[in-house]
Coordinates of C-alpha atoms in Angstrom, one line a residue:
Chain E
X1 CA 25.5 -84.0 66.2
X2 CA 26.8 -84.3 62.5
X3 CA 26.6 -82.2 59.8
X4 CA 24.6 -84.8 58.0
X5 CA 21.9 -85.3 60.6
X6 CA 21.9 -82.0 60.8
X7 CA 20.7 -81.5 57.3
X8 CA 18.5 -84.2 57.3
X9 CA 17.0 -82.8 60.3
X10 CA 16.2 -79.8 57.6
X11 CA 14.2 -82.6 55.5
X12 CA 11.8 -83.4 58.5
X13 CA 9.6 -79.9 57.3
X14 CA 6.6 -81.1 54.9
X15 CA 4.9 -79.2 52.3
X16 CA 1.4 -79.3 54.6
X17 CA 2.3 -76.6 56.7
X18 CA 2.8 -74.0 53.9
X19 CA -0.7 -74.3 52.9
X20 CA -2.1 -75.1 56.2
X21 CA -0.4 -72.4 58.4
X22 CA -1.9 -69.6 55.6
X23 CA -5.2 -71.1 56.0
X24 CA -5.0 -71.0 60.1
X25 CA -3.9 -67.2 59.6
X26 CA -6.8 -65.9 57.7
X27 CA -9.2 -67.6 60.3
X28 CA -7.2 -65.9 63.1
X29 CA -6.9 -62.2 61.3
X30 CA -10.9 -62.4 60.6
X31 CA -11.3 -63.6 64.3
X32 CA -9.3 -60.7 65.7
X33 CA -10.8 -58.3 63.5
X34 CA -14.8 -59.9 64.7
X35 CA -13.6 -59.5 68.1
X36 CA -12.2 -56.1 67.8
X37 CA -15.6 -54.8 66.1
X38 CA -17.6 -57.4 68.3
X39 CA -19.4 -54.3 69.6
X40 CA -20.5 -52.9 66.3
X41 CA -21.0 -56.3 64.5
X42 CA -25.0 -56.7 65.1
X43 CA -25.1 -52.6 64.5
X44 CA -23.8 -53.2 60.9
X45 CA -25.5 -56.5 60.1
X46 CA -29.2 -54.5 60.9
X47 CA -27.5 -52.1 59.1
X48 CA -26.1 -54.1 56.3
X49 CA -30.2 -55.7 56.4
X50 CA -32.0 -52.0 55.9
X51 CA -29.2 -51.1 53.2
X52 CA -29.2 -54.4 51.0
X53 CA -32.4 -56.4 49.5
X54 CA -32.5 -60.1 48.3
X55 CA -33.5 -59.2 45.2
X56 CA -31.8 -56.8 42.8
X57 CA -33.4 -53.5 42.3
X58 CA -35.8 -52.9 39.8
X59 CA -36.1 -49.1 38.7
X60 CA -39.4 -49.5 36.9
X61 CA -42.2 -47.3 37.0
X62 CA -45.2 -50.0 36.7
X63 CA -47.5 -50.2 39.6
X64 CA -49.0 -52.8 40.3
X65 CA -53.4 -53.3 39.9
X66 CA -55.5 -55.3 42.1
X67 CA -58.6 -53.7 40.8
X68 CA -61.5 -55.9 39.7
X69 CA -64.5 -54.3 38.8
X70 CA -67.2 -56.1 40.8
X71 CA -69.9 -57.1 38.6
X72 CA -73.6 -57.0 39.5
X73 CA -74.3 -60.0 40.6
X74 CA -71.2 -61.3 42.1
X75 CA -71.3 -61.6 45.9
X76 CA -68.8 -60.9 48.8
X77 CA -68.6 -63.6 51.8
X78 CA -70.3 -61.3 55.0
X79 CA -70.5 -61.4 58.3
X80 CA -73.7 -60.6 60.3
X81 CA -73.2 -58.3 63.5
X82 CA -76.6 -57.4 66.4
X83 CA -75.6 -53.7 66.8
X84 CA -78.4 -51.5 68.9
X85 CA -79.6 -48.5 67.2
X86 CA -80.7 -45.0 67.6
X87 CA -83.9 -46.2 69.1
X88 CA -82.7 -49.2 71.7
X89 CA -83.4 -51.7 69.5
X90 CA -81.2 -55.0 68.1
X91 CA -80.9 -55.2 64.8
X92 CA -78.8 -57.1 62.3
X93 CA -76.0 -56.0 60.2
X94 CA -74.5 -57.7 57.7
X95 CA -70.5 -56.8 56.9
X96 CA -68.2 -57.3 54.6
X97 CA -65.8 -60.2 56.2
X98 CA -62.6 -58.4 55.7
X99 CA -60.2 -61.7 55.6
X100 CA -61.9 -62.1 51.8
X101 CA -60.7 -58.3 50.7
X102 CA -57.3 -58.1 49.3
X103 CA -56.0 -54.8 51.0
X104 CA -54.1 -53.0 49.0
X105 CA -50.2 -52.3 49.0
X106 CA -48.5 -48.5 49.1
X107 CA -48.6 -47.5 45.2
X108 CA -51.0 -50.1 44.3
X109 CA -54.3 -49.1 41.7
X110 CA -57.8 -51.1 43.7
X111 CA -60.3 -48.8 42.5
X112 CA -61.5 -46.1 40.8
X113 CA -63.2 -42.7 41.2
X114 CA -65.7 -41.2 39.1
X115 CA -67.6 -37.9 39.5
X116 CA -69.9 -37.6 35.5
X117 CA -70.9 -33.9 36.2
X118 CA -67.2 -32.9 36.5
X119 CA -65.6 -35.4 33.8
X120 CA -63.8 -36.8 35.8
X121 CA -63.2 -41.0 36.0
X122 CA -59.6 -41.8 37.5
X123 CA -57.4 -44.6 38.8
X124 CA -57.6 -44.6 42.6
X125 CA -54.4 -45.6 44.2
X126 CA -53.5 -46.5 48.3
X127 CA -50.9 -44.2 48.6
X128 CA -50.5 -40.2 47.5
X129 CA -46.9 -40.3 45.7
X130 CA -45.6 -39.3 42.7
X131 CA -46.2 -42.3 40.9
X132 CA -49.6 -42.7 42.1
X133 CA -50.8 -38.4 41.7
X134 CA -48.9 -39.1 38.4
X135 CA -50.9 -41.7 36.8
X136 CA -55.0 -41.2 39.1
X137 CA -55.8 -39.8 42.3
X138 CA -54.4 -41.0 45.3
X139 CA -56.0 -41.9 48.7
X140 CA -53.7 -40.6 52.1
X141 CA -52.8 -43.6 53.8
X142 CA -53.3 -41.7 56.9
X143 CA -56.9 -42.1 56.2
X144 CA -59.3 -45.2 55.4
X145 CA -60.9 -46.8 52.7
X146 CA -64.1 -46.9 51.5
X147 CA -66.2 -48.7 53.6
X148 CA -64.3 -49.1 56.6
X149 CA -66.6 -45.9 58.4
X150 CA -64.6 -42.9 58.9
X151 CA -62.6 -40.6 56.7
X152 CA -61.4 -41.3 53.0
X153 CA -59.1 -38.2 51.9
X154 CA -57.9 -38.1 48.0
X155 CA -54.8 -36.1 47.0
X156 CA -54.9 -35.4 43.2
X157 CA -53.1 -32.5 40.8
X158 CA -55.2 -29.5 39.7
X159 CA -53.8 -29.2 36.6
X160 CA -54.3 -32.9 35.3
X161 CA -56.7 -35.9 37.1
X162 CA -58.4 -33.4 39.4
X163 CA -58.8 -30.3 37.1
X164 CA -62.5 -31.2 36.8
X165 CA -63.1 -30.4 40.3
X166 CA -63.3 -26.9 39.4
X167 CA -66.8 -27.6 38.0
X168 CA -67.8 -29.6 41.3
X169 CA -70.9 -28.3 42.9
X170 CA -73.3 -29.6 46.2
X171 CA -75.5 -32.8 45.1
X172 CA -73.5 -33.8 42.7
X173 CA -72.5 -38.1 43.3
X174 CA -69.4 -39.1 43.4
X175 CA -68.5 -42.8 42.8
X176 CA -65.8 -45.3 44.1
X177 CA -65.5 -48.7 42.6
X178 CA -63.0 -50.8 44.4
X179 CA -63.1 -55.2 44.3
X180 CA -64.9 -55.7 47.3
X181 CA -68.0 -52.9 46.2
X182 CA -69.1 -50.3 44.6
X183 CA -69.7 -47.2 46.8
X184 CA -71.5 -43.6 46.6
X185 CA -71.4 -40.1 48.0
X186 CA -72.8 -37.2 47.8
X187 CA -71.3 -33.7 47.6
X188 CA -72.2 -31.6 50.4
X189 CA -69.9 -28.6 50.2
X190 CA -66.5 -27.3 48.7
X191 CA -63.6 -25.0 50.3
X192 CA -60.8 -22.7 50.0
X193 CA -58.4 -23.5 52.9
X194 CA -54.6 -22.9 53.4
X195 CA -52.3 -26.3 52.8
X196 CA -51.6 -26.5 56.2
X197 CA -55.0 -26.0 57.8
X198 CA -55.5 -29.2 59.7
X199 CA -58.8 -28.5 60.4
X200 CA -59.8 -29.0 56.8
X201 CA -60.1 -32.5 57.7
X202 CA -61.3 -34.8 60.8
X203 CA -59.0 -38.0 60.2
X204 CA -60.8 -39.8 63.0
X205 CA -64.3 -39.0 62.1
X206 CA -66.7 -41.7 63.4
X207 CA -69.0 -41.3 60.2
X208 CA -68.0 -42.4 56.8
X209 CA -67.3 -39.4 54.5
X210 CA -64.8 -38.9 51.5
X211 CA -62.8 -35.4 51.2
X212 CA -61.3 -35.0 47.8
X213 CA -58.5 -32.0 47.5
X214 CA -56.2 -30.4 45.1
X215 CA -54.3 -27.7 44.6
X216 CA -55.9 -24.1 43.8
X217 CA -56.4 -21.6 41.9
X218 CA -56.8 -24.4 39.1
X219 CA -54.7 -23.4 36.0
X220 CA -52.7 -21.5 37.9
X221 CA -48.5 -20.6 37.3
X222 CA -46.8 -21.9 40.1
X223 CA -47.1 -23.6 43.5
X224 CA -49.9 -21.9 45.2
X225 CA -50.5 -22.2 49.3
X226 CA -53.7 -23.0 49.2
X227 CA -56.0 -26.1 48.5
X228 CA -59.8 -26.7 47.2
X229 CA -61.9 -29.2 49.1
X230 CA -64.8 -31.1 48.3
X231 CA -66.5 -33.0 50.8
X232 CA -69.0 -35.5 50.3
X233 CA -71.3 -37.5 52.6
X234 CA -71.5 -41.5 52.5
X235 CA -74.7 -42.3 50.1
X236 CA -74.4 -45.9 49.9
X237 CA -71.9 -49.4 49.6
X238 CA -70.9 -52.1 51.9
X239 CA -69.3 -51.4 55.3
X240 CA -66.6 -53.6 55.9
X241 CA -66.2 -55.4 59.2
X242 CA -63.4 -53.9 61.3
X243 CA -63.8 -55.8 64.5
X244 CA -62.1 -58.9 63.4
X245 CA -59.0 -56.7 62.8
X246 CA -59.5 -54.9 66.3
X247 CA -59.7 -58.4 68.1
X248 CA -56.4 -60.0 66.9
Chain I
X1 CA 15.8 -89.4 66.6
X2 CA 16.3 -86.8 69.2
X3 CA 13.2 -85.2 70.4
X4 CA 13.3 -81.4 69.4
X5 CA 14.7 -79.2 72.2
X6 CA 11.9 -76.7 74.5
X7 CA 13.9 -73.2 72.7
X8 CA 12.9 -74.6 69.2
X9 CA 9.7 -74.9 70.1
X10 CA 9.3 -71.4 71.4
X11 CA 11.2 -70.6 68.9
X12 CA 8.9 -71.5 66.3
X13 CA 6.2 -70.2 68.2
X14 CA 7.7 -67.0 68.2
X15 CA 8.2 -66.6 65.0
X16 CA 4.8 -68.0 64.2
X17 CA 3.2 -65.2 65.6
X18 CA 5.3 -62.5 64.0
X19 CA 4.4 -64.3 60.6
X20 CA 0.9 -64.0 61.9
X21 CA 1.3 -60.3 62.8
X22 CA 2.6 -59.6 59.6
X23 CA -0.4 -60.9 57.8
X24 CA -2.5 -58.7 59.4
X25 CA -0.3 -56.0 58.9
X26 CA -0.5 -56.7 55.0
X27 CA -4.0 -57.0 55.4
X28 CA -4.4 -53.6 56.6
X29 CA -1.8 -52.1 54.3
X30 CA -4.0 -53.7 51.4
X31 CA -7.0 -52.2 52.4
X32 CA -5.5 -48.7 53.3
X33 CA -3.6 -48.4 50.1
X34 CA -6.9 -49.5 48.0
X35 CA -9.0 -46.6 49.7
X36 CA -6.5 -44.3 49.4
X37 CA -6.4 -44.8 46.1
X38 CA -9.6 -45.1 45.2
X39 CA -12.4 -43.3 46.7
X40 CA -10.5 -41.2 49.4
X41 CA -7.7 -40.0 46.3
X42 CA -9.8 -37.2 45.1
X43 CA -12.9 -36.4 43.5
X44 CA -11.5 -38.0 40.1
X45 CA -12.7 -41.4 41.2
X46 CA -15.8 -40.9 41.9
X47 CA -16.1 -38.6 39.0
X48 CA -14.6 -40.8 36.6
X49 CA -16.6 -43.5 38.1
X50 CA -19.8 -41.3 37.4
X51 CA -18.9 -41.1 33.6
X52 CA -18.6 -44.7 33.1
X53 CA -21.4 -45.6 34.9
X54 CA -24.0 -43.0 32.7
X55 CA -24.9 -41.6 36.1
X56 CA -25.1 -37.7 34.3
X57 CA -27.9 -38.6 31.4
X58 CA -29.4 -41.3 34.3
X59 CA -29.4 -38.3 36.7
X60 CA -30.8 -36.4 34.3
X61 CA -33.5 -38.4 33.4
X62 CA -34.5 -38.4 37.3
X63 CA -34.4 -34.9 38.0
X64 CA -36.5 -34.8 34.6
X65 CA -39.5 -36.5 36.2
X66 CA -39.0 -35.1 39.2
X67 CA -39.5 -32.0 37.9
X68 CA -42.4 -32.8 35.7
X69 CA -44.1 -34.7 38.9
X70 CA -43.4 -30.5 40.0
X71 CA -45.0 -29.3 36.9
X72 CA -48.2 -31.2 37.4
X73 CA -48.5 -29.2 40.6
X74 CA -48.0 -25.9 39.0
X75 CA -49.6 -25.7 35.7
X76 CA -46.5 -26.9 33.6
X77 CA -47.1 -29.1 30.8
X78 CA -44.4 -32.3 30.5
X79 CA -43.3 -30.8 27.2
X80 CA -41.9 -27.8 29.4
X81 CA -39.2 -30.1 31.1
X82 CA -37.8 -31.8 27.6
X83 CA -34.0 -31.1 27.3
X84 CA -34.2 -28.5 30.9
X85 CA -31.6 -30.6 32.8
X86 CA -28.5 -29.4 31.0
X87 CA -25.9 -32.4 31.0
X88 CA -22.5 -29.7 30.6
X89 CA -24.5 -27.9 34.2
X90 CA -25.4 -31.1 35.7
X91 CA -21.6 -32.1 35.5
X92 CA -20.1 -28.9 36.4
X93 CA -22.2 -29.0 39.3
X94 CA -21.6 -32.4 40.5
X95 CA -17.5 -31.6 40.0
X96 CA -18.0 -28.5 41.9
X97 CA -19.9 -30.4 44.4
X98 CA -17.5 -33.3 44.7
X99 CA -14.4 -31.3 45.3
X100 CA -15.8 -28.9 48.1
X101 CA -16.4 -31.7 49.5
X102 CA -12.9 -33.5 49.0
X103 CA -11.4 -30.0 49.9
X104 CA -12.6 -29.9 53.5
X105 CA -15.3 -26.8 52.3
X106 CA -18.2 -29.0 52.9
X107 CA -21.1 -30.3 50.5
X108 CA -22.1 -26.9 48.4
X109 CA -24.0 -27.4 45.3
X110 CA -25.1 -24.3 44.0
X111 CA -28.1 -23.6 42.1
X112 CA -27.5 -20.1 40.4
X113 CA -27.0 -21.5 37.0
X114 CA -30.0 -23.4 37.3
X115 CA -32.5 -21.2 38.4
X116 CA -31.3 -19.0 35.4
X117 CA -32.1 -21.6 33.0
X118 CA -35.6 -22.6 34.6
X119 CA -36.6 -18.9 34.7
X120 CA -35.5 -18.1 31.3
X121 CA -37.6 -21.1 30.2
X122 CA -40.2 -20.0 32.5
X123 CA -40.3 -16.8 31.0
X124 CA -40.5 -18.5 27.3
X125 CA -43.1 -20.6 28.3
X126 CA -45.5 -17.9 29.5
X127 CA -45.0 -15.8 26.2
X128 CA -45.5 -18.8 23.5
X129 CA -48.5 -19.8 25.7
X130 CA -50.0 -16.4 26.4
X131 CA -50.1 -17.1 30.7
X132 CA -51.3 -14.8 32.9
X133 CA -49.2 -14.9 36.1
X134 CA -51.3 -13.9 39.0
X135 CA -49.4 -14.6 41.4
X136 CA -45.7 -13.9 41.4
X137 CA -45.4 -15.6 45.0
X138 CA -46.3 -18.8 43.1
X139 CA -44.0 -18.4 40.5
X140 CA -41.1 -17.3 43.2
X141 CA -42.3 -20.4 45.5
X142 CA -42.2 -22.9 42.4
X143 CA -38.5 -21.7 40.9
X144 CA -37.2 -22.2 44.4
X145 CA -38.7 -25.6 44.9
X146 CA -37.3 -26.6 41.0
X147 CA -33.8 -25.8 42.7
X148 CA -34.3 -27.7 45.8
X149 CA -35.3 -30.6 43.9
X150 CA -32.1 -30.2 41.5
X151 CA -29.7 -29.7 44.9
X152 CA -31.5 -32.4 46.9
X153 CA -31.0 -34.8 43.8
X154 CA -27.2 -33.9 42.9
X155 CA -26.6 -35.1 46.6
X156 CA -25.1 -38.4 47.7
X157 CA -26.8 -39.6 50.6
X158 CA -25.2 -39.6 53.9
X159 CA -21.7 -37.4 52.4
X160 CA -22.9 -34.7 54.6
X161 CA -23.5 -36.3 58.1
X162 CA -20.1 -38.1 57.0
X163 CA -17.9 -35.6 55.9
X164 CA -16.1 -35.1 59.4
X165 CA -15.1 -38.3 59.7
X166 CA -14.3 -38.9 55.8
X167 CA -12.0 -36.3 55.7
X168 CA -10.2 -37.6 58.8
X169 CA -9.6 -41.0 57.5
X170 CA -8.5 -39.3 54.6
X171 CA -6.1 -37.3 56.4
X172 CA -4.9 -40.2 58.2
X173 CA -4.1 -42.7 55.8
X174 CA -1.1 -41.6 54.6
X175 CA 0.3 -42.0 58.1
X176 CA -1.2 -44.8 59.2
X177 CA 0.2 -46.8 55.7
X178 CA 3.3 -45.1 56.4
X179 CA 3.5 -46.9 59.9
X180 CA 2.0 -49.6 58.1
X181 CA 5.2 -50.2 56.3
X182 CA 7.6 -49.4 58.8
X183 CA 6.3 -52.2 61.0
X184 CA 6.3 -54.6 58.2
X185 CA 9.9 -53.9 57.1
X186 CA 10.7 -53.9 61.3
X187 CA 9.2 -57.8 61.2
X188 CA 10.9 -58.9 57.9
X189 CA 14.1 -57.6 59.3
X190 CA 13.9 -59.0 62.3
X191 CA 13.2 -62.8 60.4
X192 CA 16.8 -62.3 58.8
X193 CA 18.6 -61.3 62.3
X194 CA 17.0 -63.8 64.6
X195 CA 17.6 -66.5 62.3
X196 CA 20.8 -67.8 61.5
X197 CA 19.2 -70.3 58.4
X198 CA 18.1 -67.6 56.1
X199 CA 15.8 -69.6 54.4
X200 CA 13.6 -70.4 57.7
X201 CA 13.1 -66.2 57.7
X202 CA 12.1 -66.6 54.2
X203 CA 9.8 -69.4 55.4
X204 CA 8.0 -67.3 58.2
X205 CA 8.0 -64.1 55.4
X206 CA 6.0 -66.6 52.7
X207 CA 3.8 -67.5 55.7
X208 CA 2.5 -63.8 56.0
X209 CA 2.5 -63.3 52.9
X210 CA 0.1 -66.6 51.8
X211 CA -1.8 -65.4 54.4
X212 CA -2.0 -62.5 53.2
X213 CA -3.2 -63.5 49.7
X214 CA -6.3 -65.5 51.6
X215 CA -7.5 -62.7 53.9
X216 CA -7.2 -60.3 51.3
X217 CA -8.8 -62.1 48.6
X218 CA -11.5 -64.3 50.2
X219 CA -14.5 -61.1 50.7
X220 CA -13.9 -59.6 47.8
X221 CA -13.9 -62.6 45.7
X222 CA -17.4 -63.8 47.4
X223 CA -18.9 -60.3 47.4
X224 CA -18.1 -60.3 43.5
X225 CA -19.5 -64.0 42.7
X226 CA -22.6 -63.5 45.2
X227 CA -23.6 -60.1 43.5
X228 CA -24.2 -58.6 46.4
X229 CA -23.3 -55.0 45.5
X230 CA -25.9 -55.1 43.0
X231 CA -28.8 -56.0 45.6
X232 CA -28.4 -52.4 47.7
X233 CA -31.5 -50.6 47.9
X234 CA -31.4 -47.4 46.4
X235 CA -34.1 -45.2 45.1
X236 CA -32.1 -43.4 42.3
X237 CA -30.8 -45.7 39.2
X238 CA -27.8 -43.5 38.6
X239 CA -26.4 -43.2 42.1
X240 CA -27.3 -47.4 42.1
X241 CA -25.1 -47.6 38.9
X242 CA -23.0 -45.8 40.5
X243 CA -22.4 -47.5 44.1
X244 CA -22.2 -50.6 42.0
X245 CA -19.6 -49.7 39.6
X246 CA -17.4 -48.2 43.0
X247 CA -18.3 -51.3 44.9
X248 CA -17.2 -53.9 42.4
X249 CA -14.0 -51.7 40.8
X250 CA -12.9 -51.9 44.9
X251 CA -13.0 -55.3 45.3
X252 CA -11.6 -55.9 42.3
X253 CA -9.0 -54.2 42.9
X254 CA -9.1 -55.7 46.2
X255 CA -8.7 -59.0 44.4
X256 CA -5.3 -58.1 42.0
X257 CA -3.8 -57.0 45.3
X258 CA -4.6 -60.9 46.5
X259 CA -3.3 -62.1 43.3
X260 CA 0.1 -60.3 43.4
X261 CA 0.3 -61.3 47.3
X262 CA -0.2 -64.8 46.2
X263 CA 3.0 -64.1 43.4
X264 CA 5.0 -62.7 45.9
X265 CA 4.1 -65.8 48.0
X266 CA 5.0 -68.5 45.1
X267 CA 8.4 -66.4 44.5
X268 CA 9.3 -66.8 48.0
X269 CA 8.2 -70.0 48.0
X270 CA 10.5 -71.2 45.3
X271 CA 13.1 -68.8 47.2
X272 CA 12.6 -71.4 50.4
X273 CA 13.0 -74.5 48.7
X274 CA 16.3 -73.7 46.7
X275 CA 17.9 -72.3 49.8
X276 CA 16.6 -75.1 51.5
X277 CA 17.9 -77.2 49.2
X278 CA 21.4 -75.8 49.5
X279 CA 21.7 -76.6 53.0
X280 CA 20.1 -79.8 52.9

């Protein structure tokens, strides 16, 4: 072969391959490096999910409120149950139909809790963290709601919502307003009891009954051990109807 | 025109692949020599990074309410906690921190300095307000929870359970960008001996290198225009500032490695086509 085809054999490379050849590497390097971390890829993308929102994060304190006050002659959509009573006979009940209450979120306000013969008339929050013990009392979300027949148990600080509990005393009423009613109970009894006595409470309590607590001595210097309890037995308001929610 | 002969073929595909392998190589030596750099240098990264991002008067606004979420616990009024946090302690603490932990000595945050200052204000408080301490349990219990809020808030999440294998990658990287290098230089060299056109080595060398510019460049450059970084969920604004400034300054960084592979790419480039043109 000549020198001159042999140069012009040189010509015969295009320009494509320098932008094409690149192109074909960086969709080989990412394919070796998927198939070398094949077995940790779906570990870090459920990872990667927990870690990163779709939203940036916003750092405010605001909570949000889904209290309304009901007024008096607004009405809730019910449901009517035949339940047997003590005595063997049907009757009829009529429920709250809980599809038409908007449960609350973790940190939300939906109510409020007032006790007039201790001063006391705060926000009511689903949820016992800072930002709700900071701004009302908060309800453990190991517990229920009002209306929903078992155990309601309030978390508030001694020293600044719940400091009128130190005046609480046996008959005194307590009241909860929340959207879907308004609801009253009657004190029955305080207590003294160490923070981790667990049988201070009965979470599972087949009866509806609200337990408010805080920390004690009130006005004391420094975290104490133990905790003041009022209990107070379910006076009136409308029982909600759990056995849709039991059902589905 | 003569079909091309079977060896030029193989040939080509020979020398395709070592172009290909010494992409990834430079892909790996990219990433390596960014980390090392950055956050597994020292502790001045991150602490510079902390500065720049207000993460000390953020962390002290945190550990503030914190503290004053405490208070209302213990019979402290939010006037108590105004001007506690100390920025000079905070950042002497989070330096001490970060360098145990860059050292090998583990995460160690101690809280001497600050349980002085809270018991000293302690101690002022009870006198202008004329307390009566009952119970010096109480007081004992609530000084020692102050400082486990303060440690448990100066720490970065997850350092700890990761410190093991942190400081082994640290440990590594010199080596392993060491070998990095070698093999690179092994593969360029071995473009100039096998072929006897110099400007078809050049060729394969500007193929790695191109290549090299894309893989490098392409995450980066869509984690920056996507805003990812700044999605994370994290619970504490300053150590969010903070992963965000880290996160983007890396793939920025990242990004001028790309842009000076793709220079390096166009000089060689211009390299091929004037000894191209010589033998032409």
């Amino acid at each position: 072969m000549s020198d001159r085809k042999r140069r012009h054999k040189h010509k015969r490379y295009n320009g494509k391959s320098f932008i094409i050849l690149p192109i074909i590497f960086l969709l080989g390097t990412y394919l070796v490096l998927y198939l070398a971390f094949m077995p940790t890829v779906t570990t870090i993308a459920n990872a990667g999910g927990l870690i990163f929102a779709n939203y940036e994060k916003d750092f405010s304190n605001e909570y949000k409120n889904i209290f309304v006050p009901v007024s008096e002659n607004s009405t809730q959509p019910t449901v009517t149950r035949d339940e047997v009573d003590d005595n063997g006979n049907t009757v009829t009940k009529e429920y709250i139909d809980s599809s038409s209450i908007e449960f609350p979120g973790y940190g939300n306000q939906f109510g409020e809790l007032i006790i007039e013969d201790c001063g006391i008339n705060n926000k009511l929050f689903y949820g016992d963290d800072d930002v709700a013990l900071r701004n009302g009392v908060g309800i453990y979300t190991g517990s229920h709601l009002p209306g929903y027949g078992s155990t309601i148990l309030v978390a508030g600080h001694n020293n600044t919502y719940f400091n009128g509990l130190k005046n609480a005393e046996e008959g005194q009423i307590v009241t909860i307003r929340t959207s879907y009613g308004n609801y009253t109970y009657k004190i029955n009894h305080t207590a003294v009891k160490k923070a981790t006595d667990t049988t201070a409470y009965d979470l599972s309590a087949d009866r509806e009954n609200l337990i408010m607590y805080t920390c004690y001595p009130f006005d004391e210097l420094g975290l104490t051990e133990r905790r003041f309890f009022v209990y107070a037995d379910y006076v009136s308001g409308p029982q909600v109807d759990t056995s849709v929610q039991e059902g589905d | 025109m003569a079909k091309r002969p079977l060896s030029s073929y193989v040939r080509h595909t020979v020398f395709g692949l070592l172009s290909f392998i010494l992409c990834v190589l430079l892909f790996f030596l990219s990433l390596a020599t960014v980390l090392s750099v950055t956050l597994f240098n020292s502790s001045d990264f991150l602490f510079d990074s902390m500065n720049s991002s207000n993460y000390f008067n953020d962390k002290a606004d945190e550990i503030t309410e914190d503290l004053t979420d405490l208070g209302y616990a213990s019979g402290l009024k939010e006037e108590f906690f105004d001007g506690l946090i100390n920025g000079v302690m905070l950042s002497n603490d989070t330096q001490n921190y970060l360098e145990s932990y860059y050292n090998g000595e583990g995460t160690k945050i101690d809280t001497t300095e600050f349980k002085q200052t809270f018991n000293a204000a302690l101690d002022k408080y009870i006198d202008e307000n004329n307390i009566k301490v009952t119970s010096a349990a109480s007081r004992d219990n609530l000084v020692n929870k102050a400082a486990a809020v303060y440690k448990n808030s100066l720490e970065i999440p997850f350092f700890s359970s990761l410190s093991s294998y942190f400081l082994a990658v640290k440990a590594a990287l010199p080596f392993v960008i060491g070998g990095l290098i070698f093999f690179i230089a092994v593969i360029c060299v071995v473009f100039f001996l096998a072929n006897k056109w110099k400007h078809r080595a050049v060729k394969y060398i500007y193929y790695g290198v191109a290549g090299a510019f894309l893989t490098v460049g392409v995450i980066p450059t869509i984690i920056l225009l996507s805003g990812v970084i700044a999605k994370i969920n994290l619970e504490s604004r300053a150590l969010y500032n903070l992963f965000v400034q880290c996160g983007n300054g890396i793939c920025l960084a990242l990004v001028f490695v790309a842009l000076f592979f793709l220079l390096v790419a166009i000089a060689l480039y211009i390299q091929y086509r004037r000894m191209h043109r010589k033998v032409s």
